[in-house]
Tab-separated table of C-alpha atoms and ligand atoms in Angstrom:
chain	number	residue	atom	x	y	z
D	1	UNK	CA	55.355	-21.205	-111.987
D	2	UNK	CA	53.493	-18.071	-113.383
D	3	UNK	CA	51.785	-18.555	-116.312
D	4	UNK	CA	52.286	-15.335	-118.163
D	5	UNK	CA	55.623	-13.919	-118.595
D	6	UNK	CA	59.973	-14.502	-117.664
D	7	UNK	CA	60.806	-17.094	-115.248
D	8	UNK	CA	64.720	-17.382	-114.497
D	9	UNK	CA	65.924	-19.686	-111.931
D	10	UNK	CA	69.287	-20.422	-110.473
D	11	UNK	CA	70.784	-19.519	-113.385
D	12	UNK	CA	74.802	-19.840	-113.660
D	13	UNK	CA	76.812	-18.453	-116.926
D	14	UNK	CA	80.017	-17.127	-117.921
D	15	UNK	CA	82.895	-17.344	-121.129
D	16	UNK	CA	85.247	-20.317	-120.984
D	17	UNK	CA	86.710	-20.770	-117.459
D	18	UNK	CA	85.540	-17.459	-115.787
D	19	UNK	CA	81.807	-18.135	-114.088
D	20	UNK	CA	80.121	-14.650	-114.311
D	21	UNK	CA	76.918	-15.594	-113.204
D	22	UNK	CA	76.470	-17.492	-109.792
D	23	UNK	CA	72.571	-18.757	-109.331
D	24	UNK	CA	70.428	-15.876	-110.404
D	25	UNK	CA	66.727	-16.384	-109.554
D	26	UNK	CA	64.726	-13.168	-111.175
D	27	UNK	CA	61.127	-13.260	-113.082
D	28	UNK	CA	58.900	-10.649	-115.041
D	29	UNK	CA	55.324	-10.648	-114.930
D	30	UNK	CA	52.845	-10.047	-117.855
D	31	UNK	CA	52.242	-6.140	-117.626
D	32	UNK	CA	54.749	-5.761	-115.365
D	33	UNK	CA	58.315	-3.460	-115.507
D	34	UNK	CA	61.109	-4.656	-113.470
D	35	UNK	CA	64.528	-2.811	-113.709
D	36	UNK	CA	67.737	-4.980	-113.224
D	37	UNK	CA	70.453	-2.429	-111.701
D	38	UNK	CA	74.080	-3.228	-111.717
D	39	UNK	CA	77.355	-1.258	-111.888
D	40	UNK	CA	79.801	-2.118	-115.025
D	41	UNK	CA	80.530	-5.955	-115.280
D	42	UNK	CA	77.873	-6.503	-112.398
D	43	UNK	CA	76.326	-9.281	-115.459
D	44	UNK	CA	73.864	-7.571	-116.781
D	45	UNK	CA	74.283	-7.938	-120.537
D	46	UNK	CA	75.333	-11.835	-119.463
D	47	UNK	CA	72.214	-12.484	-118.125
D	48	UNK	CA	69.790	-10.717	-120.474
D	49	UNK	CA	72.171	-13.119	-123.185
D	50	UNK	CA	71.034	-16.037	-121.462
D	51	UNK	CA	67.887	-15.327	-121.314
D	52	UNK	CA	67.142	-14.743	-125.370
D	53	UNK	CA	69.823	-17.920	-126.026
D	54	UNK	CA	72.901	-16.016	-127.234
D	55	UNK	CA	74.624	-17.517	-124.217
D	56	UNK	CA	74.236	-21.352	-122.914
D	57	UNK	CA	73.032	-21.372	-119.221
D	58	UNK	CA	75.521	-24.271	-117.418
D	59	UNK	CA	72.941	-24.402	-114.708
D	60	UNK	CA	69.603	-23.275	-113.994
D	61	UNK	CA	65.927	-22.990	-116.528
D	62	UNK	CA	64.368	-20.670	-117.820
D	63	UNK	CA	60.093	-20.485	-118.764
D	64	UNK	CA	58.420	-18.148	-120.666
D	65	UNK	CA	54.972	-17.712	-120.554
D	66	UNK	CA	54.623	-21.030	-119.221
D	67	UNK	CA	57.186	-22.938	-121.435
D	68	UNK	CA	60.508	-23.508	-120.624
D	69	UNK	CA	63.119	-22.427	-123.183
D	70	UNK	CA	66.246	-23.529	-121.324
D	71	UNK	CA	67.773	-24.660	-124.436
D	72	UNK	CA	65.623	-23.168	-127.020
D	73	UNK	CA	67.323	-21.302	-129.969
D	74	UNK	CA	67.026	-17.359	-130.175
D	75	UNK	CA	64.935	-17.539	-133.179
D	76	UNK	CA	61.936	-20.181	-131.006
D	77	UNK	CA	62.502	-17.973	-127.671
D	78	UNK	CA	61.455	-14.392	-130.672
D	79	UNK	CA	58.949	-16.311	-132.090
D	80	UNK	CA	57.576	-17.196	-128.451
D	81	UNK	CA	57.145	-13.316	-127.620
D	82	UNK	CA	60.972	-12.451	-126.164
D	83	UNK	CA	62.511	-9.684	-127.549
D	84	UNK	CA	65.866	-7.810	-126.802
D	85	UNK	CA	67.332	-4.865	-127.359
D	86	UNK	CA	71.340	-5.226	-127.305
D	87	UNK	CA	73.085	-1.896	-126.555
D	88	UNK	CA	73.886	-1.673	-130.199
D	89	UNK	CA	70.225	-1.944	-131.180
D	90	UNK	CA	70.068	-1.569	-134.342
D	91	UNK	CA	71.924	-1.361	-138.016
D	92	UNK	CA	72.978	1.646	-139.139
D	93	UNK	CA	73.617	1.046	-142.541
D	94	UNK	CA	69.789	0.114	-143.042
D	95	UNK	CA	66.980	2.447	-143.237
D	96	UNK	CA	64.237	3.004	-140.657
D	97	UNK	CA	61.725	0.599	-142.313
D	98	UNK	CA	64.343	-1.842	-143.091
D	99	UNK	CA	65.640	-2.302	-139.594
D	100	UNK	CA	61.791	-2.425	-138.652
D	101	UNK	CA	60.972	-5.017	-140.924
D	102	UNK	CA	64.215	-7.076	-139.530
D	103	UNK	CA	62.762	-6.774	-135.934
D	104	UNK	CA	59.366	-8.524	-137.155
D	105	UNK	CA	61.123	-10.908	-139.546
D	106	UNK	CA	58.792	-13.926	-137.953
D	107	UNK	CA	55.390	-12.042	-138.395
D	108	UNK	CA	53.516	-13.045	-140.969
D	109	UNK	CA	52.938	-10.442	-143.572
D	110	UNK	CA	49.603	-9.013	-142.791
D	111	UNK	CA	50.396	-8.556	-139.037
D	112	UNK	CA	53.844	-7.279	-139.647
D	113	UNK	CA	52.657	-4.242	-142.102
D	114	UNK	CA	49.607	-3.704	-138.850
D	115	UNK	CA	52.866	-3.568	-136.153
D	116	UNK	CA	54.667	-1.250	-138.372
D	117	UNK	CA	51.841	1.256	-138.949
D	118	UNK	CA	51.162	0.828	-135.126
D	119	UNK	CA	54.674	2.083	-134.389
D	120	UNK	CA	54.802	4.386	-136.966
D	121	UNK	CA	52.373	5.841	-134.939
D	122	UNK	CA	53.991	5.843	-131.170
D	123	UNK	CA	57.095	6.958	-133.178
D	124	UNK	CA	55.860	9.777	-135.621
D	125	UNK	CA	60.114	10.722	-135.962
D	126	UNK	CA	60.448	7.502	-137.762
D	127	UNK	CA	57.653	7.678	-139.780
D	128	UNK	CA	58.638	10.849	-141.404
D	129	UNK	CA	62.139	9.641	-141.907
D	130	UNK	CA	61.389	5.868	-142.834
D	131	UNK	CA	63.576	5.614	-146.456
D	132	UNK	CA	66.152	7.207	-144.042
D	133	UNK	CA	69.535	5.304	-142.821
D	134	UNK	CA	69.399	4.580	-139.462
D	135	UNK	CA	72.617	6.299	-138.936
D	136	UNK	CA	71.701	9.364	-140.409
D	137	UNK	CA	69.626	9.813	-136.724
D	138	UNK	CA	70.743	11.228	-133.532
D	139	UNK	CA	71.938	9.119	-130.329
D	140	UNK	CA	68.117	9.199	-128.887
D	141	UNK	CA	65.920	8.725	-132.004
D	142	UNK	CA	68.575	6.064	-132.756
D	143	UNK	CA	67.392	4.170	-129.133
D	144	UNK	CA	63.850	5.449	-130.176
D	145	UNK	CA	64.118	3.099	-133.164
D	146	UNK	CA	66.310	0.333	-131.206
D	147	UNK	CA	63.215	0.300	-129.385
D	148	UNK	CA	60.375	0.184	-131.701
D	149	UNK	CA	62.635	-2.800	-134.142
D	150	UNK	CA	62.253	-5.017	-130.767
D	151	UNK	CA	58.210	-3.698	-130.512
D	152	UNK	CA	57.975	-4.643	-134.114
D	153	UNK	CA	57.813	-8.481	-133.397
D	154	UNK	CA	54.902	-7.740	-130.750
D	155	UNK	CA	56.932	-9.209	-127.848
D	156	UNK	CA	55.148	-10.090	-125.069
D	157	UNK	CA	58.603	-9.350	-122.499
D	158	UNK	CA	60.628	-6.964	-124.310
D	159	UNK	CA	64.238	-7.048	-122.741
D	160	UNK	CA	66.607	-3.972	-123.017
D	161	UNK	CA	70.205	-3.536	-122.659
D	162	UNK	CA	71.241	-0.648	-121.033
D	163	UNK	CA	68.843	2.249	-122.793
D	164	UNK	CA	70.872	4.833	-121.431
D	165	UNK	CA	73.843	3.758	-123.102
D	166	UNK	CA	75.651	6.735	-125.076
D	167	UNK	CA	72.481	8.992	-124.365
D	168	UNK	CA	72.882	13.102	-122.912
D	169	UNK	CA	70.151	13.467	-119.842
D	170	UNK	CA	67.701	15.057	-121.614
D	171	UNK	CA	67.272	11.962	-124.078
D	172	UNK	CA	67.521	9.478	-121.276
D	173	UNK	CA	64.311	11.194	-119.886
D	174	UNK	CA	63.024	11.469	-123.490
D	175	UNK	CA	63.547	7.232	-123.563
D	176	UNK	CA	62.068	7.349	-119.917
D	177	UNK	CA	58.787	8.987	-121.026
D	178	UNK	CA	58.714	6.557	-124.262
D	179	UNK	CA	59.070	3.525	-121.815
D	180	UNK	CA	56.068	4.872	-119.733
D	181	UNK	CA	53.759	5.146	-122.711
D	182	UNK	CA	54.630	1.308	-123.437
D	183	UNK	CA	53.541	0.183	-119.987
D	184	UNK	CA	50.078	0.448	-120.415
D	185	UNK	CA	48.783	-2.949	-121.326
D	186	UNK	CA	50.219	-6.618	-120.919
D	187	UNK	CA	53.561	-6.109	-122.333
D	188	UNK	CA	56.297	-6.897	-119.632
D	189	UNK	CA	59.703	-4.828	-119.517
D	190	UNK	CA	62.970	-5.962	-117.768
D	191	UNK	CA	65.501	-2.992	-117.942
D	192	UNK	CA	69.211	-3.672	-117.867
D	193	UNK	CA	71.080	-0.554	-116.550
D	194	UNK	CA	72.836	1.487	-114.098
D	195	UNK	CA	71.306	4.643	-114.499
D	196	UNK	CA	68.803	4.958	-111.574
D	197	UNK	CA	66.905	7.174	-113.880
D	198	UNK	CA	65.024	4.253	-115.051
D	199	UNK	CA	63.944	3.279	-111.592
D	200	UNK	CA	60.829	5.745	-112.295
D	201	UNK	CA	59.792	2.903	-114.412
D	202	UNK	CA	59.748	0.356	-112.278
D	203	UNK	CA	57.133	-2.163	-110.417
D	204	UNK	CA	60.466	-3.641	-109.184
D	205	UNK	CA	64.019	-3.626	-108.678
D	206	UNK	CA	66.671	-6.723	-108.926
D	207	UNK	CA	70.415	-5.356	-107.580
D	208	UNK	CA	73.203	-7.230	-109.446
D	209	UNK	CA	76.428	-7.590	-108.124
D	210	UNK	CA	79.345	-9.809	-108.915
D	211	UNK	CA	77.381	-11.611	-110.950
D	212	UNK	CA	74.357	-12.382	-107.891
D	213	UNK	CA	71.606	-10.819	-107.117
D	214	UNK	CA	71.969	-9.131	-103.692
D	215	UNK	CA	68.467	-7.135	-103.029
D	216	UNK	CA	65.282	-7.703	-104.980
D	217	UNK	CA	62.314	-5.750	-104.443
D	218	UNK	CA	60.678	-2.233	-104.482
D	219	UNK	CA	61.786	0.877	-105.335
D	220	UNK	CA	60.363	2.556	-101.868
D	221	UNK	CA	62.154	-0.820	-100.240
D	222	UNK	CA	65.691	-0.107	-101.710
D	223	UNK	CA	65.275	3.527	-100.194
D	224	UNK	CA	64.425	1.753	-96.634
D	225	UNK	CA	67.401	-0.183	-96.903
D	226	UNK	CA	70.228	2.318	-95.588
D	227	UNK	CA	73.318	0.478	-97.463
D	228	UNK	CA	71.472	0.102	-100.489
D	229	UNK	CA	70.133	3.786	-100.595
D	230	UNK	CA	73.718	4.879	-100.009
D	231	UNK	CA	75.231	2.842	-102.720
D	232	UNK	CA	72.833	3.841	-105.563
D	233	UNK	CA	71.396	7.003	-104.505
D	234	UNK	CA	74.318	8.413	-102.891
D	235	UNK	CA	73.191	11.632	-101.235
D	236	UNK	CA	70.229	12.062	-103.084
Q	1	ATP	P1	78.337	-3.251	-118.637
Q	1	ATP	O1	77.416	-2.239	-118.066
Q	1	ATP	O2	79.777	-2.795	-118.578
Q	1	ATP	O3	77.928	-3.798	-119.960
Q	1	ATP	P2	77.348	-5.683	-117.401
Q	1	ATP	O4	76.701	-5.628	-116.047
Q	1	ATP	O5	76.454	-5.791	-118.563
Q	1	ATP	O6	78.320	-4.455	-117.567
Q	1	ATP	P3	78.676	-8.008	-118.437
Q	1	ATP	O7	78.936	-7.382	-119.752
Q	1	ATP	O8	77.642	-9.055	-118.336
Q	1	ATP	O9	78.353	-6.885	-117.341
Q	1	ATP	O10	80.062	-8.572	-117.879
Q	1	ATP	C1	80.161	-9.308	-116.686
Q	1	ATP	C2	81.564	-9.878	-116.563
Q	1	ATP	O11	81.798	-10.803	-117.625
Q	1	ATP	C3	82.666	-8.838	-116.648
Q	1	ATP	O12	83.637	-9.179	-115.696
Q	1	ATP	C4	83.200	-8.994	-118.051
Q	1	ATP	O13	84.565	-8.680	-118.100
Q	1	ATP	C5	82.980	-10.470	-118.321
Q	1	ATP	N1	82.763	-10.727	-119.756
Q	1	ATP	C6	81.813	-10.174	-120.515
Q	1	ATP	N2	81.872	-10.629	-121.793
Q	1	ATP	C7	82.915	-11.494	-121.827
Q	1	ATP	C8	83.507	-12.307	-122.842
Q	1	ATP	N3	83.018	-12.328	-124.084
Q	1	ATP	N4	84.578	-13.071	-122.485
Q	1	ATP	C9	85.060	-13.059	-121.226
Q	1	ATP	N5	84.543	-12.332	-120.222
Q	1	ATP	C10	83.493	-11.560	-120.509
């Protein structure tokens, strides 16, 4: 079992009698980015719920950083270094600082007010709007601070849902180039989403499909693999 990091294995889910996930084996190494790719209803958002407690597995555990957290509450699994981003991300009726301040809840005081300048920093658009209300900002500096509210509990595997979600091109490669800056260092990323946009970000790949994981590898090894190249890069 690696030490450092996401371990998931053979995990089933799903909501009252449907099964949506069927044995999913997938891990994320300390520094590392991994992308999770999967059409609509493929599990995605399922699995990433499993995996921060929202959602009981029926099968399967689940380690991080060494520990396993099978059936640890959402709160232990935050204060263990797992954070997630849901596609909603954050609360709009709150300002800036507020919804930072909610993301690092279980920092202690000192160390919150140092993670806050720190993003205040990789995020000088929220810095200059702090007293603002969240939804008083656009669709990408919205994501921007969906982002930094799951940095401000100084994760050490930051999960996202789909950061593409609701987003024109040109911010999806803005939240591209943000993700890039963030992989310097230990942090670990796993990326929920189905824009292949995102794949520029990744040290690996899981494919999702009907709820299993069908390929799981490269980026330059999903291109070698005809089918695969032809289902999610078309004729690119
Ligand atoms: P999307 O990109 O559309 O969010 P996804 O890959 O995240 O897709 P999930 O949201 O995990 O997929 O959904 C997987 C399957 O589980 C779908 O068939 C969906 O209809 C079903 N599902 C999701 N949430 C529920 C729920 N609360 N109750 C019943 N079925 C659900």
């Amino acid at each position: 079992m690696q030490a450092e990091g996401l371990v998931a294995e053979e995990i089933e889910a799903g909501y009252g009698k449907v099964q949506v996930l069927w044995g999913i084996s997938a891990s994320v190494a300390s520094g590392e980015s991994v992308v999770l790719l999967g059409a609509n209803g493929a599990g995605k958002t399922t699995l990433l719920r499993v995996l921060i407690g929202l959602l009981p597995a029926r099968q399967g555990r689940i380690w991080l950083n060494g520990e396993e957290i099978t059936h640890a509450r959402p709160d232990r699994r935050v204060r263990s270094g797992l954070a997630y981003m849901s596609e909603l991300g954050v609360f709009g009726g709150l300002t800036i600082e507020e919804n930072l301040l909610i993301g690092g809840q279980f920092l202690p005081a000192a160390r919150l007010r140092r993670s806050m300048a720190k993003l205040y920093e990789i995020f000088p658009v929220l810095a200059e709007r702090r007293r603002a209300l969240a939804s008083s900002l656009s669709g990408g500096e919205r994501k921007m601070l969906g982002i930094a509210k799951a940095l401000a509990a100084e994760p050490k595997v930051l999960m996202m849902d789909e950061p593409s979600a609701g987003l024109s091109p040109l911010f999806v490669s803005e939240v591209v180039r943000t993700l890039k800056q963030l992989r310097e260092g230990a942090l670990a990323m796993l990326i929920a989403e189905q824009n292949i946009a995102f794949l520029d970000l990744a040290d690996r790949v899981y494919t999702l499909e009907g709820g299993r994981v069908r390929f799981e590898g490269t980026v330059a090894a999903m291109h070698a693999d005809n089918a695969l190249h032809r289902s999610y890069f078309g004729l690119s």
